[in-house]
Amino acid sequence: MNGYKRNLTLRSFDQSSINQINHYKKGVTKFQQKCVGVIFVILVILWLTRDIQGLYGWGLLFQPKYVSDATPAVLAVFFLFACPKNNIFQGEDYVHLMNWKQLQTIFPWNVILLIGGGLAIAEGFQKNLNLE
């Protein structure tokens, strides 16, 4: 074959051993990763079960148009601020998963203020000019 040898070492591994190597490289799942995962799963479940075809769901427990898709998102953010970063049941110190300083540095406030300001101006024009 023109003097080239094929590298067969990669083929000697089966997929399960490659998965084991990748799992070993990632390390042990930390407590904070488990907490964020649980919060995310709860968020998705709340999104999916708020209104199931208008007949079922936890959203029917409230007045019409009282809850929206933003309600579970705000609840998830609250839990990110309230849940501990370390396992407090093993005697570790209580540190929040997220604090306000972290949120201020990683959140794009300029985009949120721009969009919010635009929506507020549009709402003001609709109210004053009676546009529908």
PDB file of C-alpha atoms in Angstrom, residues 10-118:
ATOM      1  CA  LEU A  10      -7.655   2.889  17.548  1.00  0.00           C
ATOM      2  CA  ARG A  11      -9.720   0.049  16.137  1.00  0.00           C
ATOM      3  CA  SER A  12      -8.505  -2.340  18.808  1.00  0.00           C
ATOM      4  CA  PHE A  13     -10.500  -0.385  21.401  1.00  0.00           C
ATOM      5  CA  ASP A  14     -14.184  -1.005  21.527  1.00  0.00           C
ATOM      6  CA  GLN A  15     -16.648   1.804  22.175  1.00  0.00           C
ATOM      7  CA  SER A  16     -17.225   0.904  25.832  1.00  0.00           C
ATOM      8  CA  SER A  17     -13.557   1.258  26.714  1.00  0.00           C
ATOM      9  CA  ILE A  18     -13.417   4.637  24.950  1.00  0.00           C
ATOM     10  CA  ASN A  19     -16.437   5.725  26.992  1.00  0.00           C
ATOM     11  CA  GLN A  20     -14.722   4.561  30.179  1.00  0.00           C
ATOM     12  CA  ILE A  21     -11.606   6.569  29.305  1.00  0.00           C
ATOM     13  CA  ASN A  22     -13.692   9.688  28.617  1.00  0.00           C
ATOM     14  CA  HIS A  23     -15.607   9.202  31.868  1.00  0.00           C
ATOM     15  CA  TYR A  24     -12.333   8.887  33.782  1.00  0.00           C
ATOM     16  CA  LYS A  25     -11.038  12.112  32.226  1.00  0.00           C
ATOM     17  CA  LYS A  26     -14.152  14.036  33.289  1.00  0.00           C
ATOM     18  CA  GLY A  27     -13.795  13.072  36.922  1.00  0.00           C
ATOM     19  CA  VAL A  28     -16.398  12.709  39.615  1.00  0.00           C
ATOM     20  CA  THR A  29     -19.593  14.731  39.367  1.00  0.00           C
ATOM     21  CA  LYS A  30     -19.446  17.503  41.953  1.00  0.00           C
ATOM     22  CA  PHE A  31     -22.250  18.377  44.347  1.00  0.00           C
ATOM     23  CA  GLN A  32     -22.825  21.735  42.663  1.00  0.00           C
ATOM     24  CA  GLN A  33     -23.174  20.072  39.251  1.00  0.00           C
ATOM     25  CA  LYS A  34     -25.782  17.707  40.667  1.00  0.00           C
ATOM     26  CA  CYS A  35     -27.707  20.627  42.191  1.00  0.00           C
ATOM     27  CA  VAL A  36     -27.748  22.559  38.923  1.00  0.00           C
ATOM     28  CA  GLY A  37     -28.831  19.411  37.071  1.00  0.00           C
ATOM     29  CA  VAL A  38     -31.726  18.817  39.470  1.00  0.00           C
ATOM     30  CA  ILE A  39     -32.815  22.464  39.204  1.00  0.00           C
ATOM     31  CA  PHE A  40     -32.706  22.245  35.403  1.00  0.00           C
ATOM     32  CA  VAL A  41     -34.772  19.031  35.325  1.00  0.00           C
ATOM     33  CA  ILE A  42     -37.364  20.592  37.650  1.00  0.00           C
ATOM     34  CA  LEU A  43     -37.449  23.688  35.412  1.00  0.00           C
ATOM     35  CA  VAL A  44     -38.111  21.625  32.283  1.00  0.00           C
ATOM     36  CA  ILE A  45     -40.803  19.580  34.047  1.00  0.00           C
ATOM     37  CA  LEU A  46     -42.527  22.766  35.236  1.00  0.00           C
ATOM     38  CA  TRP A  47     -42.375  24.220  31.716  1.00  0.00           C
ATOM     39  CA  LEU A  48     -43.887  21.098  30.184  1.00  0.00           C
ATOM     40  CA  THR A  49     -46.617  20.588  32.780  1.00  0.00           C
ATOM     41  CA  ARG A  50     -47.884  24.165  33.208  1.00  0.00           C
ATOM     42  CA  ASP A  51     -50.705  23.812  30.707  1.00  0.00           C
ATOM     43  CA  ILE A  52     -51.330  20.459  29.062  1.00  0.00           C
ATOM     44  CA  GLN A  53     -53.847  21.051  26.242  1.00  0.00           C
ATOM     45  CA  GLY A  54     -55.818  23.475  28.413  1.00  0.00           C
ATOM     46  CA  LEU A  55     -57.215  20.659  30.550  1.00  0.00           C
ATOM     47  CA  TYR A  56     -54.505  19.737  33.026  1.00  0.00           C
ATOM     48  CA  GLY A  57     -51.421  21.237  34.597  1.00  0.00           C
ATOM     49  CA  TRP A  58     -50.301  23.175  37.608  1.00  0.00           C
ATOM     50  CA  GLY A  59     -51.016  26.490  35.849  1.00  0.00           C
ATOM     51  CA  LEU A  60     -54.748  25.908  36.251  1.00  0.00           C
ATOM     52  CA  LEU A  61     -54.386  26.280  40.019  1.00  0.00           C
ATOM     53  CA  PHE A  62     -53.913  30.031  39.511  1.00  0.00           C
ATOM     54  CA  GLN A  63     -56.001  32.751  37.882  1.00  0.00           C
ATOM     55  CA  PRO A  64     -55.950  32.900  34.070  1.00  0.00           C
ATOM     56  CA  LYS A  65     -52.856  34.676  32.700  1.00  0.00           C
ATOM     57  CA  TYR A  66     -51.399  34.830  36.225  1.00  0.00           C
ATOM     58  CA  VAL A  67     -48.490  32.479  35.493  1.00  0.00           C
ATOM     59  CA  SER A  68     -46.419  32.201  32.330  1.00  0.00           C
ATOM     60  CA  ASP A  69     -43.297  30.392  31.160  1.00  0.00           C
ATOM     61  CA  ALA A  70     -41.233  32.974  33.027  1.00  0.00           C
ATOM     62  CA  THR A  71     -42.612  31.844  36.394  1.00  0.00           C
ATOM     63  CA  PRO A  72     -40.651  28.554  36.550  1.00  0.00           C
ATOM     64  CA  ALA A  73     -37.558  30.365  35.238  1.00  0.00           C
ATOM     65  CA  VAL A  74     -37.704  32.893  38.079  1.00  0.00           C
ATOM     66  CA  LEU A  75     -38.220  30.030  40.525  1.00  0.00           C
ATOM     67  CA  ALA A  76     -35.137  28.266  39.121  1.00  0.00           C
ATOM     68  CA  VAL A  77     -33.048  31.428  39.533  1.00  0.00           C
ATOM     69  CA  PHE A  78     -34.288  31.703  43.121  1.00  0.00           C
ATOM     70  CA  PHE A  79     -33.140  28.135  43.764  1.00  0.00           C
ATOM     71  CA  LEU A  80     -29.731  28.929  42.245  1.00  0.00           C
ATOM     72  CA  PHE A  81     -29.361  31.689  44.829  1.00  0.00           C
ATOM     73  CA  ALA A  82     -30.711  29.543  47.688  1.00  0.00           C
ATOM     74  CA  CYS A  83     -29.061  26.138  47.138  1.00  0.00           C
ATOM     75  CA  PRO A  84     -25.642  25.431  48.631  1.00  0.00           C
ATOM     76  CA  LYS A  85     -22.548  25.019  46.487  1.00  0.00           C
ATOM     77  CA  ASN A  86     -21.012  22.495  48.879  1.00  0.00           C
ATOM     78  CA  ASN A  87     -22.591  19.514  50.575  1.00  0.00           C
ATOM     79  CA  ILE A  88     -23.603  21.006  53.913  1.00  0.00           C
ATOM     80  CA  PHE A  89     -24.630  17.570  55.202  1.00  0.00           C
ATOM     81  CA  GLN A  90     -20.948  16.597  55.287  1.00  0.00           C
ATOM     82  CA  GLY A  91     -20.025  19.561  57.455  1.00  0.00           C
ATOM     83  CA  GLU A  92     -18.841  21.901  54.698  1.00  0.00           C
ATOM     84  CA  ASP A  93     -19.458  25.644  54.786  1.00  0.00           C
ATOM     85  CA  TYR A  94     -22.645  27.069  53.276  1.00  0.00           C
ATOM     86  CA  VAL A  95     -21.801  28.932  50.074  1.00  0.00           C
ATOM     87  CA  HIS A  96     -24.492  29.779  47.527  1.00  0.00           C
ATOM     88  CA  LEU A  97     -24.408  28.260  44.034  1.00  0.00           C
ATOM     89  CA  MET A  98     -24.678  31.776  42.620  1.00  0.00           C
ATOM     90  CA  ASN A  99     -24.312  35.133  44.259  1.00  0.00           C
ATOM     91  CA  TRP A 100     -25.174  38.617  43.069  1.00  0.00           C
ATOM     92  CA  LYS A 101     -21.584  39.518  42.180  1.00  0.00           C
ATOM     93  CA  GLN A 102     -21.295  36.503  39.853  1.00  0.00           C
ATOM     94  CA  LEU A 103     -24.610  37.373  38.220  1.00  0.00           C
ATOM     95  CA  GLN A 104     -23.532  40.947  37.600  1.00  0.00           C
ATOM     96  CA  THR A 105     -20.317  39.882  35.880  1.00  0.00           C
ATOM     97  CA  ILE A 106     -21.704  37.136  33.621  1.00  0.00           C
ATOM     98  CA  PHE A 107     -25.167  38.467  32.733  1.00  0.00           C
ATOM     99  CA  PRO A 108     -25.531  40.766  29.672  1.00  0.00           C
ATOM    100  CA  TRP A 109     -27.337  43.631  31.388  1.00  0.00           C
ATOM    101  CA  ASN A 110     -26.909  45.981  28.425  1.00  0.00           C
ATOM    102  CA  VAL A 111     -28.956  43.700  26.159  1.00  0.00           C
ATOM    103  CA  ILE A 112     -31.663  43.213  28.793  1.00  0.00           C
ATOM    104  CA  LEU A 113     -31.943  46.957  29.405  1.00  0.00           C
ATOM    105  CA  LEU A 114     -32.056  47.671  25.664  1.00  0.00           C
ATOM    106  CA  ILE A 115     -34.823  45.144  25.008  1.00  0.00           C
ATOM    107  CA  GLY A 116     -36.738  46.123  28.152  1.00  0.00           C
ATOM    108  CA  GLY A 117     -36.519  49.804  27.276  1.00  0.00           C
ATOM    109  CA  GLY A 118     -37.742  49.125  23.748  1.00  0.00           C
TER     110      GLY A 118
END
